[in-house]
Short mmCIF file of N, CA and C and ligand atoms in Angstrom, two decimals:
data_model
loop_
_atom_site.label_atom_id
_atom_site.label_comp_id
_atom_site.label_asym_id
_atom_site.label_seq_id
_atom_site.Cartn_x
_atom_site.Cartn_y
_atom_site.Cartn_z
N UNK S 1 -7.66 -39.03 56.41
CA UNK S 1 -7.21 -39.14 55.02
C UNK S 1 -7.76 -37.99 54.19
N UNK S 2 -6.89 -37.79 54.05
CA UNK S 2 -7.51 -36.38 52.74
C UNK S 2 -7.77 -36.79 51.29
N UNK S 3 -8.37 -36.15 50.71
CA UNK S 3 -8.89 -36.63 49.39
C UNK S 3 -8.46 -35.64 48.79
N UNK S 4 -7.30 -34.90 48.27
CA UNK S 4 -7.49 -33.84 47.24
C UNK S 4 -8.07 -33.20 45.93
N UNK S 5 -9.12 -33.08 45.51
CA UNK S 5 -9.25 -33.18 44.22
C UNK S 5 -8.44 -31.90 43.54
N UNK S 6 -7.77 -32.98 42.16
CA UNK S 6 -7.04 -31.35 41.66
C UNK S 6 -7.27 -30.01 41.54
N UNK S 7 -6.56 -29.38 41.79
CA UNK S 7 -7.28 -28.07 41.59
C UNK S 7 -7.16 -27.44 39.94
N UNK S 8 -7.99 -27.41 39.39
CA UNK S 8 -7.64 -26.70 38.14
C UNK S 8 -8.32 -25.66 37.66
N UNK S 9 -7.56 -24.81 37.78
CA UNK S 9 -7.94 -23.42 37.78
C UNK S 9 -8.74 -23.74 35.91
N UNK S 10 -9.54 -22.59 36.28
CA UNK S 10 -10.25 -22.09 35.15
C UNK S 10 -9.41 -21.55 34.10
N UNK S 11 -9.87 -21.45 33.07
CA UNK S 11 -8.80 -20.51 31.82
C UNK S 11 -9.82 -19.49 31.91
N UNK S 12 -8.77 -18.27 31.97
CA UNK S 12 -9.32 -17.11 32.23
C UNK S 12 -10.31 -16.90 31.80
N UNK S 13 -11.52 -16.23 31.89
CA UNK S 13 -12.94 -16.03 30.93
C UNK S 13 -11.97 -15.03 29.91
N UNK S 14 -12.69 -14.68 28.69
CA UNK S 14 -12.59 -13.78 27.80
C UNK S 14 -11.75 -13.89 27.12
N UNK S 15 -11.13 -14.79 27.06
CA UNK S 15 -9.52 -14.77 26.41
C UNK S 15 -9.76 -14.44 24.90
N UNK S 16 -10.94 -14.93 24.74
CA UNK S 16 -11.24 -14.99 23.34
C UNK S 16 -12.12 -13.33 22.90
N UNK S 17 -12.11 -13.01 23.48
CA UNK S 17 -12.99 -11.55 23.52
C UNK S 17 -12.03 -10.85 22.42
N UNK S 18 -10.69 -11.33 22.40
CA UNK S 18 -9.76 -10.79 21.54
C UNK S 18 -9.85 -8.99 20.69
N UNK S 19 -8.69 -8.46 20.51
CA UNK S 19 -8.49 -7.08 20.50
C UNK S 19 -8.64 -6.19 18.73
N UNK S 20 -9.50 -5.69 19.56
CA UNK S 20 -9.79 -5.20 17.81
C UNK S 20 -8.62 -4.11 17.49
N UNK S 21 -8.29 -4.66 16.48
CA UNK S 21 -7.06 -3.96 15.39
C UNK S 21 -6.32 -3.44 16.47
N UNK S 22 -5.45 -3.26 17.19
CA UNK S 22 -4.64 -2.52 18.16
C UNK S 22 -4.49 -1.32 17.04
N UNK S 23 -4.55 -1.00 15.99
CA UNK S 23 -4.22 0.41 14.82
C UNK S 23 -2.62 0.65 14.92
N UNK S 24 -1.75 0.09 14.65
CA UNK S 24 -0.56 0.07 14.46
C UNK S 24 -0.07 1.97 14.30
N UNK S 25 0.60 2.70 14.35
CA UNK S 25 0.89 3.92 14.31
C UNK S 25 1.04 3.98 13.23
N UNK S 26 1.45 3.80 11.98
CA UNK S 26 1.52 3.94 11.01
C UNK S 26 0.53 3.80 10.15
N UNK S 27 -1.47 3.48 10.48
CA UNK S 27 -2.21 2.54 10.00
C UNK S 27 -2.52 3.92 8.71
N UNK S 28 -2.65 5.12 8.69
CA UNK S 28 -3.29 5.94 8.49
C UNK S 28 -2.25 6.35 7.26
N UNK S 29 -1.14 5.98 7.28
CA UNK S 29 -0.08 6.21 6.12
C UNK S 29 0.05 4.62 5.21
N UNK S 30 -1.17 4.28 5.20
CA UNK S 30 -1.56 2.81 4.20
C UNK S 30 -2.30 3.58 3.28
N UNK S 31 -2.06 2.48 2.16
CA UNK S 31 -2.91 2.43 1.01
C UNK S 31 -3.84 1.23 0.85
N UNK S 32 -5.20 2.00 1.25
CA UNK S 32 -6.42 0.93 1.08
C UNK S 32 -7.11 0.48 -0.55
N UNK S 33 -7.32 -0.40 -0.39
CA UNK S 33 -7.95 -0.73 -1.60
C UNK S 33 -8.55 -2.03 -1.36
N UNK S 34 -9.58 -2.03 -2.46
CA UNK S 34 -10.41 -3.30 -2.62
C UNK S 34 -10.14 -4.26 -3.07
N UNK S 35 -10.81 -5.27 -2.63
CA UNK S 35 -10.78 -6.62 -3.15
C UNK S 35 -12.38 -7.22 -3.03
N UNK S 36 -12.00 -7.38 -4.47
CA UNK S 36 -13.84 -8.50 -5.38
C UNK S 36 -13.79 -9.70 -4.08
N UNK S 37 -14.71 -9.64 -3.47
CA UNK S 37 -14.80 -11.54 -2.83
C UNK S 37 -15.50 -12.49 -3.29
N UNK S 38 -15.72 -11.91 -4.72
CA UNK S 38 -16.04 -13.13 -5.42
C UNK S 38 -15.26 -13.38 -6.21
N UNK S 39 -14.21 -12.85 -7.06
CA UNK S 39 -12.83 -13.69 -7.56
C UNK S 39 -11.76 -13.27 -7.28
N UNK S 40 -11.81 -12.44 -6.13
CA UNK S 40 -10.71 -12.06 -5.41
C UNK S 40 -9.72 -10.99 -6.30
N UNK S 41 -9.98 -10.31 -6.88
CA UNK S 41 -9.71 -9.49 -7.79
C UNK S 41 -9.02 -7.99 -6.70
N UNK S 42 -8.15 -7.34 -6.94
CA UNK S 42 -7.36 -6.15 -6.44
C UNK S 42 -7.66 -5.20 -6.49
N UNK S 43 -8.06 -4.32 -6.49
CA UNK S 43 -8.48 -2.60 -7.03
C UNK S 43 -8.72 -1.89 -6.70
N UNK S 44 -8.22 -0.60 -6.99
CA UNK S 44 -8.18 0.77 -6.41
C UNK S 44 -9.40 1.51 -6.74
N UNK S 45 -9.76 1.98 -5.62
CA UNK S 45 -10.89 3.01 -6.01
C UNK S 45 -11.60 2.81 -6.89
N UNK S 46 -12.43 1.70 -7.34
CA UNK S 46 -13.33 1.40 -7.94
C UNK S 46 -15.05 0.79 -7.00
N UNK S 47 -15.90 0.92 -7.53
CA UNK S 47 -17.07 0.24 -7.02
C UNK S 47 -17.47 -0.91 -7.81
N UNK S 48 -16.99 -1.56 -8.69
CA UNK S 48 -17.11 -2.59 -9.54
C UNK S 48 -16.22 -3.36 -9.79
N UNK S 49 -16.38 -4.55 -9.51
CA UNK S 49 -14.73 -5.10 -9.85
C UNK S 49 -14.84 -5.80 -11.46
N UNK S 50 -13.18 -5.40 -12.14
CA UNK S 50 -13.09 -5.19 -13.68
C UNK S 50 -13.41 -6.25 -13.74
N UNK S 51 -13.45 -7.73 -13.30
CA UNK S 51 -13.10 -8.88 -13.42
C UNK S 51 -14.65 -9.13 -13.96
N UNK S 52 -15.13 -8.97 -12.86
CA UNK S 52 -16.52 -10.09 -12.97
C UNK S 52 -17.47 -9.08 -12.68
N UNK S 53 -17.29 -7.81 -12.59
CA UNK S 53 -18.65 -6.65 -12.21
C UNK S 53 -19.03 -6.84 -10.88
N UNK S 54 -18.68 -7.40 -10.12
CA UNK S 54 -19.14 -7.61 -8.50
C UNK S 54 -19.09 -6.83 -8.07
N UNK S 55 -19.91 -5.97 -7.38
CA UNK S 55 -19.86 -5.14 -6.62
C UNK S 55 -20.06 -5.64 -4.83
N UNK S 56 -19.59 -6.46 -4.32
CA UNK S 56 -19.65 -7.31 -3.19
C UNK S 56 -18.15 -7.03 -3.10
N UNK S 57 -17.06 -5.77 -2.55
CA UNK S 57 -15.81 -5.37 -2.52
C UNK S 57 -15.44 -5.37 -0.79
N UNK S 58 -14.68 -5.43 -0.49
CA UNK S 58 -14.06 -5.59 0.78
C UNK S 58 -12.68 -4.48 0.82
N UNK S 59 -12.72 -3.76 1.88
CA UNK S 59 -11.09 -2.81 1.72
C UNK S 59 -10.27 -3.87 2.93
N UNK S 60 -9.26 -3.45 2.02
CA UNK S 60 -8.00 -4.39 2.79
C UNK S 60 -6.80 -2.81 2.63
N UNK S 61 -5.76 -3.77 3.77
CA UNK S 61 -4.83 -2.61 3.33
C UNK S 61 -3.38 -3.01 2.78
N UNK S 62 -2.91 -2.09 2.12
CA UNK S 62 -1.98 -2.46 1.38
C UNK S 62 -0.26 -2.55 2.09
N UNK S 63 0.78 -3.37 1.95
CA UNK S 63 1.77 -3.65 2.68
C UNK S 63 2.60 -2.18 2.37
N UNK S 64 2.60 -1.79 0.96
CA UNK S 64 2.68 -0.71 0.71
C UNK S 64 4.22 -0.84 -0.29
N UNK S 65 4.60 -2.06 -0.70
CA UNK S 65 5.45 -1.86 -1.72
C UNK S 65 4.72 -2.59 -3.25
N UNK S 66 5.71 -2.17 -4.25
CA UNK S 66 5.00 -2.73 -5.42
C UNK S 66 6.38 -2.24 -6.43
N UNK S 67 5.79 -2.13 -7.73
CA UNK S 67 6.85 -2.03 -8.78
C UNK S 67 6.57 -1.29 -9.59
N UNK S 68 7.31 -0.12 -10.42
CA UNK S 68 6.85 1.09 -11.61
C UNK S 68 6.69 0.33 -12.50
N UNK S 69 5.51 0.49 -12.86
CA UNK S 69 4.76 0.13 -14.27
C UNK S 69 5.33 0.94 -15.36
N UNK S 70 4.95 2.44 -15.10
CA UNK S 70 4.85 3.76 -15.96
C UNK S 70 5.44 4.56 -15.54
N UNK S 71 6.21 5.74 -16.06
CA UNK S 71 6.10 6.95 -15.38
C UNK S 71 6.84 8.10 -16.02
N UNK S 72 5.91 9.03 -15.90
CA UNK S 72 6.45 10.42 -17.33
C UNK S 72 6.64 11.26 -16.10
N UNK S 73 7.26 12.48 -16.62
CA UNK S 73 7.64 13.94 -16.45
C UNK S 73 6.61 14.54 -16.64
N UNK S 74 6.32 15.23 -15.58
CA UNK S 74 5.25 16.28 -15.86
C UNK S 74 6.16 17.81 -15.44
N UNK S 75 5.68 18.96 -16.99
CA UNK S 75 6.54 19.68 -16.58
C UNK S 75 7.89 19.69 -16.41
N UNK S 76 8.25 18.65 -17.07
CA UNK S 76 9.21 19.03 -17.71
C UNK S 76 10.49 19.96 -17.99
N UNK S 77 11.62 20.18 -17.68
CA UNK S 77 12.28 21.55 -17.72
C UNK S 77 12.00 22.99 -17.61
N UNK S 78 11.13 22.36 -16.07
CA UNK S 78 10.82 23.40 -15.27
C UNK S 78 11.16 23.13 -13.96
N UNK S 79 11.15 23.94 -13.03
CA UNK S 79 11.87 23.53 -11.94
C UNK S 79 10.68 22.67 -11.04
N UNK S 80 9.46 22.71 -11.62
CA UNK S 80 8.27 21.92 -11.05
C UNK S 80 7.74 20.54 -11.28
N UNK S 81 9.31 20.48 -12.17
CA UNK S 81 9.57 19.09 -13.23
C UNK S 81 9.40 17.81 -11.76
N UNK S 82 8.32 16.70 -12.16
CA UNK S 82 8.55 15.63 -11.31
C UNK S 82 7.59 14.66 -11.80
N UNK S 83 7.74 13.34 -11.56
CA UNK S 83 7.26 12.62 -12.33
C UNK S 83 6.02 11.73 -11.59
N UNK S 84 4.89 11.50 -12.56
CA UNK S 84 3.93 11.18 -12.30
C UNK S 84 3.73 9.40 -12.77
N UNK S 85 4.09 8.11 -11.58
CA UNK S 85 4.24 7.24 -11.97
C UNK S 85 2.63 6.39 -11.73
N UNK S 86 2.93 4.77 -12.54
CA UNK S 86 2.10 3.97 -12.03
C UNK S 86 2.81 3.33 -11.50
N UNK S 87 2.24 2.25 -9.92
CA UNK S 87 2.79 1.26 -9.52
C UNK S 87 1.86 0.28 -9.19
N UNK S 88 2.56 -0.79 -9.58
CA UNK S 88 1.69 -1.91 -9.57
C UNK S 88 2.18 -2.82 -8.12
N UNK S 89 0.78 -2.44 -7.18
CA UNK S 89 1.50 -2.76 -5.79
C UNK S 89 1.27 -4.67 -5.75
N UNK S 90 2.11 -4.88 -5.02
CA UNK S 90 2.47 -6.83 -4.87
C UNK S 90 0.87 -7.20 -4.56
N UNK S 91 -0.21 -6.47 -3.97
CA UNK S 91 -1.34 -7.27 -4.01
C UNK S 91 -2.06 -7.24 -5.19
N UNK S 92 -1.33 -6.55 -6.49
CA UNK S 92 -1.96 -6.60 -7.32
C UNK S 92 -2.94 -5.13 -8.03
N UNK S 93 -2.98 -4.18 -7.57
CA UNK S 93 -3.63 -3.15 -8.38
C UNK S 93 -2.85 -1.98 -8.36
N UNK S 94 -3.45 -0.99 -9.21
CA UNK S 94 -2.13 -0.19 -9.84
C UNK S 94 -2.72 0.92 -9.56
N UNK S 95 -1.97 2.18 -9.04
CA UNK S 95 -1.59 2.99 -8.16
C UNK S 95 -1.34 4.04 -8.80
N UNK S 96 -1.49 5.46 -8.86
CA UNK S 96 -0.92 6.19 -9.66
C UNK S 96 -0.54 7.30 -8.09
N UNK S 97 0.63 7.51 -8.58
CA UNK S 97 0.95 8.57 -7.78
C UNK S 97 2.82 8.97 -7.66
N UNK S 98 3.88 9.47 -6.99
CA UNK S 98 4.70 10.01 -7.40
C UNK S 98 5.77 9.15 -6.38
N UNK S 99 7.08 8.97 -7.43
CA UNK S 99 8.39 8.94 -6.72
C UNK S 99 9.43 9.59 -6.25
N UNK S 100 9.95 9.68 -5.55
CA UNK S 100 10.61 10.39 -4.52
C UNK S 100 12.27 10.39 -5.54
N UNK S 101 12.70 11.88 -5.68
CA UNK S 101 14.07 11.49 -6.34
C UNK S 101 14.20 12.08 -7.70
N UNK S 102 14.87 12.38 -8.27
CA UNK S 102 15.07 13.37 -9.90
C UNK S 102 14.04 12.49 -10.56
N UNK S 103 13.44 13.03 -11.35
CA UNK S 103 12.38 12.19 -11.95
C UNK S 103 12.73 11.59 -13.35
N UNK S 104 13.85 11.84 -13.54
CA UNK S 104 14.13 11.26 -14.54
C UNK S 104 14.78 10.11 -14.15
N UNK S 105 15.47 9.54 -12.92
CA UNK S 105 16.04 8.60 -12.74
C UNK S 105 14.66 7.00 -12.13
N UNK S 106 13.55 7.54 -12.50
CA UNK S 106 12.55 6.95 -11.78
C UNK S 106 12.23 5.96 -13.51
N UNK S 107 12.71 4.37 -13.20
CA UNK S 107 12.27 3.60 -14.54
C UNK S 107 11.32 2.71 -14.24
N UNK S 108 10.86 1.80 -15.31
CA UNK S 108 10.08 0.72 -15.33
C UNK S 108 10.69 -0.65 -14.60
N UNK S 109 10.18 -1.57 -13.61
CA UNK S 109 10.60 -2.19 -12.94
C UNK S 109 11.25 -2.16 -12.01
N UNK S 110 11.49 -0.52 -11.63
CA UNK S 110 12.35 -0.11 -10.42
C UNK S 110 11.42 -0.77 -9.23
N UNK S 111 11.32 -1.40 -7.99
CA UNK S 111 11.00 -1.94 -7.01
C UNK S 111 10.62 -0.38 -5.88
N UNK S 112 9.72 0.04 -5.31
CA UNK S 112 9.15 1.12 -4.70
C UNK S 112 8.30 0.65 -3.09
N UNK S 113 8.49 1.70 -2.27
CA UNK S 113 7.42 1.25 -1.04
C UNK S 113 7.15 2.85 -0.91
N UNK S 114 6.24 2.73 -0.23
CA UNK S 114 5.31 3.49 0.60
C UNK S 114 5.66 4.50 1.12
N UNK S 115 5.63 6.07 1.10
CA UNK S 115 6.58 6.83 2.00
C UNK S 115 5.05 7.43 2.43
N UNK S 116 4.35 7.70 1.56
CA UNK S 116 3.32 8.97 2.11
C UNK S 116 1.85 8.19 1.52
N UNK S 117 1.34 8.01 2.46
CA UNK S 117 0.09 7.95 1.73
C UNK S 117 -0.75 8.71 0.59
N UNK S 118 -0.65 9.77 1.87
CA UNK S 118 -1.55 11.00 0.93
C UNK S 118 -0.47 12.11 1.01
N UNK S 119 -0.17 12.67 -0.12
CA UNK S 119 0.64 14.03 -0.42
C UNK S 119 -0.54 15.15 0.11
N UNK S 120 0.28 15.99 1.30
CA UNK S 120 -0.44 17.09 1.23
C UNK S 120 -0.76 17.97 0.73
N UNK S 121 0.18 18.14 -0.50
CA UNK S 121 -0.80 18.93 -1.60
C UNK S 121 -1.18 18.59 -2.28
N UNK S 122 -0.87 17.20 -2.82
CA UNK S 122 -1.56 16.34 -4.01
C UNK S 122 -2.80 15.46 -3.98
N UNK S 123 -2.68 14.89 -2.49
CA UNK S 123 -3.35 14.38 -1.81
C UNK S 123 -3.07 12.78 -2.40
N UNK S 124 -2.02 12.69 -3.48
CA UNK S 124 -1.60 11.34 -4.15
C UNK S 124 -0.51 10.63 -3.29
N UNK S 125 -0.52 9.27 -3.32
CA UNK S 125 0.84 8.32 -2.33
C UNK S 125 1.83 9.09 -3.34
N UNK S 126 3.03 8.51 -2.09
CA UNK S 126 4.26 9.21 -2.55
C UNK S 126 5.00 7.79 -2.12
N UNK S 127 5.99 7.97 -3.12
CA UNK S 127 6.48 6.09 -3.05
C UNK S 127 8.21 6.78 -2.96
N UNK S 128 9.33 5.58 -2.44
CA UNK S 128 10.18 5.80 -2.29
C UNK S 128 11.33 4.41 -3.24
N UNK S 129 12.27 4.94 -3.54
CA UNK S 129 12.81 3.50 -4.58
C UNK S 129 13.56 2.41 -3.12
N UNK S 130 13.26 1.56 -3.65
CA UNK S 130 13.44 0.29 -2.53
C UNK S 130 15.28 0.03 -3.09
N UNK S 131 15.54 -0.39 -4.05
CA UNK S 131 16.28 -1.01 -4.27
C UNK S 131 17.60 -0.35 -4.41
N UNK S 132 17.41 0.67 -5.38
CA UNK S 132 18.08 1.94 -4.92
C UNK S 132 18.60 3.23 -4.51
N UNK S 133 18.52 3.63 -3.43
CA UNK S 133 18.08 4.71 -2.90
C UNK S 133 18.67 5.65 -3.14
N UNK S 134 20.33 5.32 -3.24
CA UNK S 134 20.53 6.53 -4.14
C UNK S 134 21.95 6.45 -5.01
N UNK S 135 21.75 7.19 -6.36
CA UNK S 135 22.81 7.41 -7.21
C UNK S 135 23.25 8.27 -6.94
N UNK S 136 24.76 8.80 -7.27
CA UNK S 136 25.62 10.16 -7.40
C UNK S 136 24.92 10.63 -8.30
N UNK S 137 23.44 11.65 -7.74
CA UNK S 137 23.07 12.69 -8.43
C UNK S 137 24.16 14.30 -8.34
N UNK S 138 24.87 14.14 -7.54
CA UNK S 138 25.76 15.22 -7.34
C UNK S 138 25.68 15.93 -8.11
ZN1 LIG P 1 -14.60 -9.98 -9.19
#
């Protein structure tokens, strides 16, 4: 008579050893910014958070769309004419840097994502219009 006892395999060791950040290809064309972990507060490039003065900040990274707050002409009717916006990204802190496209067609509440992190000559994000990409500028 045989007695089988089940066989039950082990669960693999390590499973849980789990994989740090695999770094997605794109990780390096994000916009990082902080967050207060004590009231969870949003913010760019600051060491203090506006909220509550905490300096206890955490970087997270940003999905990379948001919405024009602001945004003027710099230069103006010159051919170097382009506009210098704010965007207020969906996690909440506001962004200054440029939209992609005649700069005069760039308004308040236009919807924006992510094209460039860092401008290589500006070294500022460069945002692209989400919603509409393009008018008969012809
Ligand atoms: Zn705070």
């Amino acid at each position: 008579m045989y007695h089988h006892s089940a066989i039950a395999p082990h669960p693999a060791a390590g499973s849980a050893a789990g994989v740090l950040d695999p770094a997605p290809a794109d990780a390096r064309d994000a916009i990082l910014f902080q967050r207060c972990t004590w009231c969870g507060t949003a913010m760019y490039h600051r060491l203090l958070c506006p909220v509550c003065q905490g300096s206890d900040l955490r970087t997270e990274r940003s999905e990379g769309v948001g919405t024009v707050r602001h945004s003027t002409i710099v230069h103006r009717n010159t051919p170097a004419a382009r506009n210098v916006s704010l965007i207020e990204m969906a996690e909440g802190f506001v962004v200054r840097g440029r939209v992609m496209g005649p700069p005069i067609g760039i308004h308040s509440g236009d919807r924006v994502r992510l094209s460039t992190a860092k401008d290589p000559v500006r070294g500022e994000p460069v945002f692209q219009l989400v919603d509409e990409p393009y008018r008969a500028w012809t």
